[in-house]
Tab-separated table of C-alpha atoms in Angstrom:
chain	number	residue	atom	x	y	z
P	189	UNK	CA	-7.669	-12.774	24.426
P	190	UNK	CA	-5.070	-10.765	26.272
P	191	UNK	CA	-5.405	-6.983	26.593
P	192	UNK	CA	-3.075	-6.608	23.584
P	193	UNK	CA	-5.229	-8.999	21.580
P	194	UNK	CA	-8.440	-7.132	22.308
P	195	UNK	CA	-6.847	-3.731	21.706
P	196	UNK	CA	-5.296	-4.815	18.394
P	197	UNK	CA	-8.615	-6.230	17.210
P	198	UNK	CA	-10.715	-3.183	18.048
P	199	UNK	CA	-13.570	-3.043	15.536
P	200	UNK	CA	-13.967	0.745	15.346
P	201	UNK	CA	-13.518	2.578	12.030
P	202	UNK	CA	-10.091	3.891	13.113
P	203	UNK	CA	-8.767	0.363	13.615
P	204	UNK	CA	-10.550	-1.509	10.813
P	205	UNK	CA	-10.657	0.184	7.405
P	206	UNK	CA	-14.384	0.628	6.662
P	207	UNK	CA	-13.928	-0.202	2.957
P	208	UNK	CA	-11.274	-2.927	2.893
P	209	UNK	CA	-12.047	-4.558	6.290
P	210	UNK	CA	-8.287	-4.756	6.850
P	211	UNK	CA	-6.514	-3.710	10.027
P	212	UNK	CA	-5.744	0.009	9.979
P	213	UNK	CA	-3.693	-0.025	13.174
P	214	UNK	CA	-0.019	-0.938	13.533
P	215	UNK	CA	-0.232	-3.879	15.917
P	216	UNK	CA	3.188	-3.340	17.427
P	217	UNK	CA	2.678	0.359	18.031
P	218	UNK	CA	0.366	-0.675	20.881
P	219	UNK	CA	2.184	-0.311	24.238
P	220	UNK	CA	3.341	-3.662	25.612
P	221	UNK	CA	1.791	-2.871	28.994
P	222	UNK	CA	-1.597	-1.805	27.610
P	223	UNK	CA	-4.414	-2.193	30.159
P	224	UNK	CA	-8.174	-1.775	30.290
P	225	UNK	CA	-9.345	1.314	32.171
P	226	UNK	CA	-13.121	1.239	31.699
P	227	UNK	CA	-15.802	-0.947	30.123
P	228	UNK	CA	-19.330	0.190	29.260
P	229	UNK	CA	-22.384	-1.469	27.708
P	230	UNK	CA	-24.544	0.349	25.167
P	231	UNK	CA	-27.361	-1.629	23.510
P	232	UNK	CA	-25.600	-4.475	21.644
P	233	UNK	CA	-22.163	-2.863	21.810
P	234	UNK	CA	-19.333	-2.969	24.331
P	235	UNK	CA	-17.077	0.089	24.701
P	236	UNK	CA	-13.615	-0.396	26.230
P	237	UNK	CA	-11.336	2.489	27.169
P	238	UNK	CA	-7.623	1.631	27.219
P	239	UNK	CA	-4.633	3.062	29.027
P	240	UNK	CA	-3.399	4.572	25.733
P	241	UNK	CA	-6.607	6.640	25.627
P	242	UNK	CA	-8.262	4.747	22.774
P	243	UNK	CA	-11.970	3.904	22.939
P	244	UNK	CA	-12.609	0.492	21.375
P	245	UNK	CA	-15.961	-0.676	20.090
P	246	UNK	CA	-17.059	-4.323	19.809
P	247	UNK	CA	-20.419	-5.897	19.157
P	248	UNK	CA	-21.564	-8.470	21.692
P	249	UNK	CA	-21.779	-10.998	18.872
P	250	UNK	CA	-18.123	-10.391	17.934
P	251	UNK	CA	-16.979	-10.828	21.534
P	252	UNK	CA	-18.961	-14.042	21.981
P	253	UNK	CA	-17.605	-15.394	18.696
P	254	UNK	CA	-14.005	-14.681	19.653
P	255	UNK	CA	-14.015	-15.671	23.293
P	256	UNK	CA	-11.541	-18.442	24.058
P	257	UNK	CA	-13.167	-21.731	25.034
P	258	UNK	CA	-10.664	-24.330	23.849
P	259	UNK	CA	-8.524	-25.371	26.785
P	260	UNK	CA	-6.628	-27.929	24.705
P	261	UNK	CA	-5.201	-25.265	22.386
P	262	UNK	CA	-2.226	-24.308	24.532
P	263	UNK	CA	-1.199	-27.905	25.197
P	264	UNK	CA	-1.277	-28.473	21.436
P	265	UNK	CA	0.845	-25.366	20.918
P	266	UNK	CA	3.280	-26.474	23.626
P	267	UNK	CA	3.679	-29.822	21.883
P	268	UNK	CA	4.240	-28.093	18.539
P	269	UNK	CA	6.779	-25.718	20.072
P	270	UNK	CA	8.711	-28.406	21.942
P	271	UNK	CA	8.951	-30.529	18.786
P	272	UNK	CA	9.965	-27.559	16.610
P	273	UNK	CA	13.706	-27.655	16.066
P	274	UNK	CA	15.641	-24.453	15.420
P	275	UNK	CA	16.051	-25.062	11.686
P	276	UNK	CA	17.989	-22.804	9.313
P	277	UNK	CA	16.488	-20.394	6.790
P	278	UNK	CA	16.736	-21.336	3.101
P	279	UNK	CA	20.199	-20.571	1.758
P	280	UNK	CA	20.281	-17.280	-0.142
P	281	UNK	CA	22.358	-14.147	-0.593
P	282	UNK	CA	21.393	-10.964	1.218
P	283	UNK	CA	21.483	-7.684	-0.679
P	284	UNK	CA	22.921	-4.851	1.394
P	285	UNK	CA	20.756	-1.700	1.118
P	286	UNK	CA	23.928	0.402	1.173
P	287	UNK	CA	25.137	-1.182	-2.088
P	288	UNK	CA	25.392	1.140	-5.057
P	289	UNK	CA	23.853	-1.159	-7.667
P	290	UNK	CA	20.815	-3.451	-7.645
P	291	UNK	CA	20.386	-6.858	-9.293
P	292	UNK	CA	19.123	-6.036	-12.772
P	293	UNK	CA	18.731	-7.372	-16.311
P	294	UNK	CA	17.909	-5.783	-19.649
P	295	UNK	CA	14.414	-6.153	-21.082
P	296	UNK	CA	15.804	-6.881	-24.555
P	297	UNK	CA	17.949	-9.731	-23.196
P	298	UNK	CA	15.008	-11.308	-21.364
P	299	UNK	CA	12.743	-11.052	-24.385
P	300	UNK	CA	15.257	-12.265	-26.984
P	301	UNK	CA	17.012	-15.250	-25.399
P	302	UNK	CA	16.524	-17.892	-22.739
P	303	UNK	CA	19.902	-17.052	-21.204
P	304	UNK	CA	18.435	-13.633	-20.357
P	305	UNK	CA	15.461	-15.286	-18.662
P	306	UNK	CA	17.813	-17.623	-16.801
P	307	UNK	CA	19.891	-14.714	-15.478
P	308	UNK	CA	16.696	-12.914	-14.469
P	309	UNK	CA	15.290	-15.868	-12.522
P	310	UNK	CA	18.650	-16.643	-10.905
P	311	UNK	CA	18.796	-13.070	-9.610
P	312	UNK	CA	15.291	-13.344	-8.163
P	313	UNK	CA	16.047	-16.660	-6.467
P	314	UNK	CA	19.449	-15.589	-5.155
P	315	UNK	CA	18.722	-12.009	-4.035
P	316	UNK	CA	14.943	-12.062	-3.657
P	317	UNK	CA	14.346	-9.360	-6.275
P	318	UNK	CA	15.528	-7.981	-9.605
P	319	UNK	CA	14.911	-4.899	-11.760
P	320	UNK	CA	14.277	-5.101	-15.497
P	321	UNK	CA	15.570	-2.056	-17.351
P	322	UNK	CA	14.337	-0.699	-20.655
P	323	UNK	CA	10.764	-2.000	-20.527
P	324	UNK	CA	8.493	-0.264	-23.055
P	325	UNK	CA	6.076	1.965	-21.144
P	326	UNK	CA	2.865	0.174	-21.997
P	327	UNK	CA	0.894	-2.604	-20.295
P	328	UNK	CA	1.075	-5.016	-23.244
P	329	UNK	CA	4.885	-5.166	-23.132
P	330	UNK	CA	4.845	-5.634	-19.363
P	331	UNK	CA	2.357	-8.488	-19.640
P	332	UNK	CA	4.520	-10.179	-22.270
P	333	UNK	CA	7.551	-9.747	-20.008
P	334	UNK	CA	5.868	-11.643	-17.163
P	335	UNK	CA	4.785	-14.358	-19.548
P	336	UNK	CA	8.454	-15.049	-20.366
P	337	UNK	CA	8.401	-16.838	-17.003
P	338	UNK	CA	4.966	-18.475	-17.097
P	339	UNK	CA	1.284	-17.703	-17.313
P	340	UNK	CA	-0.007	-14.946	-15.039
P	341	UNK	CA	-1.901	-16.116	-11.984
P	342	UNK	CA	-5.533	-15.062	-11.811
P	343	UNK	CA	-6.959	-14.027	-8.442
P	344	UNK	CA	-9.951	-12.006	-7.257
P	345	UNK	CA	-7.949	-8.982	-8.492
P	346	UNK	CA	-8.061	-10.417	-12.005
P	347	UNK	CA	-5.022	-11.584	-13.984
P	348	UNK	CA	-2.756	-8.848	-15.289
P	349	UNK	CA	-3.341	-5.619	-13.336
P	350	UNK	CA	-3.499	-2.126	-14.765
P	351	UNK	CA	-4.761	0.069	-11.952
P	352	UNK	CA	-4.882	3.400	-10.155
P	353	UNK	CA	-5.702	4.247	-6.531
P	354	UNK	CA	-9.470	4.069	-6.971
P	355	UNK	CA	-10.463	1.298	-4.503
P	356	UNK	CA	-12.013	-0.752	-7.321
P	357	UNK	CA	-10.841	-3.653	-5.198
P	358	UNK	CA	-11.289	-3.106	-1.478
P	359	UNK	CA	-7.648	-3.365	-0.503
P	360	UNK	CA	-5.207	-0.779	0.830
P	361	UNK	CA	-3.014	-1.368	-2.241
P	362	UNK	CA	-5.705	0.523	-4.187
P	363	UNK	CA	-5.341	3.680	-2.080
P	364	UNK	CA	-2.653	6.375	-1.924
P	365	UNK	CA	-1.849	5.532	1.705
P	366	UNK	CA	1.600	4.449	2.839
P	367	UNK	CA	1.963	0.690	3.235
P	368	UNK	CA	4.287	-0.962	5.727
P	369	UNK	CA	6.387	-3.958	4.710
P	370	UNK	CA	4.230	-6.999	4.017
P	371	UNK	CA	3.843	-10.088	1.875
P	372	UNK	CA	0.820	-10.511	-0.394
P	373	UNK	CA	-1.705	-13.361	-0.526
P	374	UNK	CA	-1.340	-14.457	3.104
P	375	UNK	CA	-5.037	-15.371	2.819
P	376	UNK	CA	-4.417	-17.897	0.021
P	377	UNK	CA	-3.659	-21.536	0.783
P	378	UNK	CA	-0.933	-21.156	-1.868
P	379	UNK	CA	0.328	-17.543	-1.974
P	380	UNK	CA	1.746	-16.373	-5.298
P	381	UNK	CA	5.540	-16.680	-5.397
P	382	UNK	CA	6.483	-13.819	-7.723
P	383	UNK	CA	5.067	-10.310	-7.990
P	384	UNK	CA	5.934	-7.709	-10.626
P	385	UNK	CA	5.241	-3.964	-10.623
P	386	UNK	CA	5.791	-1.513	-13.465
P	387	UNK	CA	4.994	2.146	-12.836
P	388	UNK	CA	3.535	3.483	-16.095
P	389	UNK	CA	3.031	7.071	-14.947
P	390	UNK	CA	2.921	9.373	-11.912
P	391	UNK	CA	1.618	12.880	-12.531
P	392	UNK	CA	0.490	15.877	-10.481
P	393	UNK	CA	2.119	14.665	-7.286
P	394	UNK	CA	5.037	13.001	-5.527
P	395	UNK	CA	5.917	10.248	-3.080
P	396	UNK	CA	5.195	6.560	-3.489
P	397	UNK	CA	8.755	5.327	-2.944
P	398	UNK	CA	8.914	1.534	-2.914
P	399	UNK	CA	10.160	-0.505	0.044
P	400	UNK	CA	11.751	-3.962	0.058
P	401	UNK	CA	12.896	-5.903	3.133
P	402	UNK	CA	14.569	-9.317	3.091
P	403	UNK	CA	12.529	-11.301	5.624
P	404	UNK	CA	14.892	-14.291	5.331
P	405	UNK	CA	17.766	-12.156	6.598
P	406	UNK	CA	15.522	-10.787	9.352
P	407	UNK	CA	14.515	-14.321	10.381
P	408	UNK	CA	18.174	-15.329	10.645
P	409	UNK	CA	18.751	-12.323	12.886
P	410	UNK	CA	15.752	-13.262	15.055
P	411	UNK	CA	17.181	-16.772	15.449
P	412	UNK	CA	20.455	-15.263	16.688
P	413	UNK	CA	18.810	-12.850	19.109
P	414	UNK	CA	16.144	-15.132	20.556
P	415	UNK	CA	15.853	-18.733	19.426
P	416	UNK	CA	12.617	-19.248	21.375
P	417	UNK	CA	10.933	-16.367	19.540
P	418	UNK	CA	12.161	-17.797	16.241
P	419	UNK	CA	10.577	-21.167	17.020
P	420	UNK	CA	7.359	-19.529	18.243
P	421	UNK	CA	6.877	-17.898	14.840
P	422	UNK	CA	7.224	-21.352	13.256
P	423	UNK	CA	4.886	-23.112	15.705
P	424	UNK	CA	2.053	-20.612	16.247
P	425	UNK	CA	-0.412	-20.685	13.323
P	426	UNK	CA	-2.792	-17.845	12.435
P	427	UNK	CA	-5.911	-17.047	10.405
P	428	UNK	CA	-5.755	-14.644	7.447
P	429	UNK	CA	-8.442	-13.111	5.255
P	430	UNK	CA	-9.374	-10.953	2.264
P	431	UNK	CA	-12.961	-9.790	2.633
P	432	UNK	CA	-13.237	-6.186	1.434
P	433	UNK	CA	-15.421	-6.723	-1.622
P	434	UNK	CA	-18.978	-7.928	-1.109
P	435	UNK	CA	-18.451	-11.064	-3.212
P	436	UNK	CA	-15.135	-12.072	-1.610
P	437	UNK	CA	-14.221	-13.636	1.728
P	438	UNK	CA	-11.057	-15.652	1.165
P	439	UNK	CA	-9.332	-17.601	3.925
P	440	UNK	CA	-6.646	-20.294	3.615
P	441	UNK	CA	-7.700	-23.913	4.080
P	442	UNK	CA	-5.704	-24.026	7.328
P	443	UNK	CA	-4.160	-21.517	9.722
P	444	UNK	CA	-0.551	-20.745	8.736
P	445	UNK	CA	2.511	-19.549	10.700
P	446	UNK	CA	4.685	-16.521	10.026
P	447	UNK	CA	7.644	-18.784	9.221
P	448	UNK	CA	6.829	-21.949	7.262
P	449	UNK	CA	9.181	-24.943	7.301
P	450	UNK	CA	9.794	-27.018	4.174
P	451	UNK	CA	8.876	-30.597	5.180
P	452	UNK	CA	11.562	-32.180	2.961
P	453	UNK	CA	14.435	-29.679	3.094
P	454	UNK	CA	14.010	-28.820	6.810
P	455	UNK	CA	14.484	-25.102	6.298
P	456	UNK	CA	12.322	-22.013	6.636
P	457	UNK	CA	11.276	-21.364	3.037
P	458	UNK	CA	8.236	-19.091	3.200
P	459	UNK	CA	7.287	-15.990	5.198
P	460	UNK	CA	3.746	-14.689	5.697
P	461	UNK	CA	3.828	-11.215	7.224
P	462	UNK	CA	0.863	-8.948	6.717
P	463	UNK	CA	-0.549	-6.957	9.592
P	464	UNK	CA	-3.437	-5.793	7.401
P	465	UNK	CA	-4.736	-9.266	6.553
P	466	UNK	CA	-4.179	-11.141	9.818
P	467	UNK	CA	-7.590	-12.077	11.206
P	468	UNK	CA	-8.519	-12.197	14.911
P	469	UNK	CA	-7.504	-15.498	16.484
P	470	UNK	CA	-9.656	-16.956	19.252
P	471	UNK	CA	-8.288	-20.492	19.502
P	472	UNK	CA	-5.282	-19.774	21.658
P	473	UNK	CA	-4.399	-19.607	25.330
P	474	UNK	CA	-3.079	-16.551	27.163
P	475	UNK	CA	0.430	-18.018	27.374
P	476	UNK	CA	0.621	-18.602	23.625
P	477	UNK	CA	-0.713	-15.093	22.965
P	478	UNK	CA	1.862	-13.478	25.210
P	479	UNK	CA	4.690	-15.499	23.659
P	480	UNK	CA	3.538	-14.815	20.101
P	481	UNK	CA	3.098	-11.059	20.582
P	482	UNK	CA	6.543	-10.838	22.188
P	483	UNK	CA	8.119	-12.839	19.337
P	484	UNK	CA	6.258	-10.949	16.599
P	485	UNK	CA	7.133	-7.586	18.172
P	486	UNK	CA	10.829	-8.543	18.173
P	487	UNK	CA	10.621	-9.665	14.530
P	488	UNK	CA	8.838	-6.429	13.621
P	489	UNK	CA	11.608	-4.375	15.237
P	490	UNK	CA	14.225	-6.238	13.189
P	491	UNK	CA	12.271	-5.745	9.959
P	492	UNK	CA	12.037	-1.999	10.625
P	493	UNK	CA	15.751	-1.458	11.163
P	494	UNK	CA	17.033	1.129	8.695
P	495	UNK	CA	19.920	-1.081	7.601
P	496	UNK	CA	17.449	-3.709	6.319
P	497	UNK	CA	15.193	-1.424	4.302
P	498	UNK	CA	15.748	-0.923	0.584
P	499	UNK	CA	13.979	2.224	-0.644
P	500	UNK	CA	13.743	2.936	-4.366
P	501	UNK	CA	11.701	5.253	-6.574
P	502	UNK	CA	10.085	3.261	-9.364
P	503	UNK	CA	10.206	4.888	-12.775
P	504	UNK	CA	8.440	4.238	-16.079
P	505	UNK	CA	10.570	1.838	-18.106
P	506	UNK	CA	11.907	-0.107	-15.105
P	507	UNK	CA	9.976	-3.082	-13.738
P	508	UNK	CA	10.522	-4.554	-10.278
P	509	UNK	CA	9.946	-8.255	-9.624
P	510	UNK	CA	10.427	-9.959	-6.263
P	511	UNK	CA	9.959	-13.218	-4.372
P	512	UNK	CA	6.729	-12.779	-2.401
P	513	UNK	CA	7.600	-15.760	-0.190
P	514	UNK	CA	10.717	-13.945	0.999
P	515	UNK	CA	10.676	-10.191	0.433
P	516	UNK	CA	8.353	-7.759	2.179
P	517	UNK	CA	7.253	-4.867	0.022
P	518	UNK	CA	5.595	-1.557	0.841
P	519	UNK	CA	5.478	2.071	-0.221
P	520	UNK	CA	5.376	5.581	1.154
P	521	UNK	CA	2.251	7.713	0.905
P	522	UNK	CA	1.844	9.555	-2.381
P	523	UNK	CA	-0.090	12.396	-3.962
P	524	UNK	CA	-1.239	12.803	-7.544
P	525	UNK	CA	-2.184	10.127	-10.045
P	526	UNK	CA	-0.222	6.894	-10.373
P	527	UNK	CA	-0.858	4.172	-12.919
P	528	UNK	CA	0.694	0.814	-12.111
P	529	UNK	CA	0.587	-2.524	-13.899
P	530	UNK	CA	1.862	-5.989	-13.076
P	531	UNK	CA	0.891	-9.478	-12.036
P	532	UNK	CA	1.562	-12.616	-10.018
P	533	UNK	CA	3.281	-15.891	-10.971
P	534	UNK	CA	2.753	-19.170	-9.112
P	535	UNK	CA	5.558	-20.869	-7.206
P	536	UNK	CA	5.456	-24.125	-9.174
P	537	UNK	CA	5.660	-22.408	-12.546
P	538	UNK	CA	8.534	-20.138	-11.467
P	539	UNK	CA	10.556	-23.020	-10.025
P	540	UNK	CA	9.842	-25.241	-13.043
P	541	UNK	CA	11.134	-22.562	-15.417
P	542	UNK	CA	14.205	-21.879	-13.263
P	543	UNK	CA	15.125	-25.548	-12.829
P	544	UNK	CA	14.809	-26.321	-16.529
P	545	UNK	CA	16.878	-23.307	-17.572
P	546	UNK	CA	19.512	-23.911	-14.905
P	547	UNK	CA	19.958	-27.681	-15.222
P	548	UNK	CA	18.357	-28.759	-18.501
P	549	UNK	CA	15.363	-31.032	-18.913
P	550	UNK	CA	17.315	-34.319	-18.886
P	551	UNK	CA	18.910	-33.655	-15.499
P	552	UNK	CA	15.656	-32.371	-13.999
P	553	UNK	CA	13.725	-35.442	-15.136
P	554	UNK	CA	16.524	-37.812	-14.059
P	555	UNK	CA	16.460	-36.302	-10.551
P	556	UNK	CA	12.704	-36.413	-9.966
P	557	UNK	CA	12.152	-37.135	-6.280
P	558	UNK	CA	15.856	-36.854	-5.377
P	559	UNK	CA	16.019	-34.864	-2.128
P	560	UNK	CA	19.787	-34.344	-2.107
P	561	UNK	CA	20.997	-30.902	-0.992
P	562	UNK	CA	24.011	-30.590	-3.297
P	563	UNK	CA	23.991	-27.634	-5.695
P	564	UNK	CA	24.091	-29.969	-8.696
P	565	UNK	CA	20.689	-31.403	-7.753
P	566	UNK	CA	17.694	-29.595	-9.328
P	567	UNK	CA	15.653	-30.257	-6.187
P	568	UNK	CA	18.037	-27.945	-4.310
P	569	UNK	CA	16.078	-25.122	-5.995
P	570	UNK	CA	12.711	-24.875	-4.218
């Protein structure tokens, strides 16, 4: 690993959350020119002191496990990068955070007629998110709302969630800490496509504003600013994990890039961006590391620009649903007691429902396997 790689993957309790096993350090807050000042051995541990003053702790076993010994990795990456064309991002509309009104639908419309569901799903697909107004403030109604799309996806968090910040599941989402913009389920081979939150109550405190960032728009901006960096984030694949609870250690079946390319439509159609869940990567050469950290740092700077961040205060009675393959979400730190409910929906079920409502069953079935890009083709929704 490079100095940045070792520093980012420090195993001390300040850098790895002792309960969730997720990264607790902002990777791109580390100085670009970080350097090692001192290294000391103590029993089975290695202590490294860095130029930013931090003292890192690693076990010898961890260092041996993550040392790079695969010389062919960089040549493979070079081949992937050279063959990676600068493809466009999936066509979509970008919501401007300065706009006065958000995409929204009425709960009664969604629950009473398919045209309401169609409008709801169109908003999600077009803008990346949508609010539902007038939701009864109880978990049962929220669950039924999600099921107007499809069945709720079950994960190691369960199916429908109804939770507080009690660390029942060892994940930073179950704390009152602020969360930077991220996508969920990076550790799944097939991350959930939709995610819905409904704040049922917030008492005896304040904070907890919700953040949304359109990563598709940010990727387009990265392509404009530095096409090489854009292609690096498509070519360089990474490990991800969820391993906080004793009975869970989930990793995808294969490493996955930040920007995934649709093999049929030749567009970027999925973003995985989660600093907390990215696992240490040992199978890469110094040149790939340096390129990836430079590209990821540039992307991170774009994502953090004020003009891209949509901040809202969730309220009981208003549900927020968003495209987890496109939109980053986060929150500010909060005090008091918050009760939140919601759930995930799979990609295939969301797209099936949207296609059928938008085009009708006959046209969808007639166009099975038709890869045309025209708007009249159901396959153009993906």
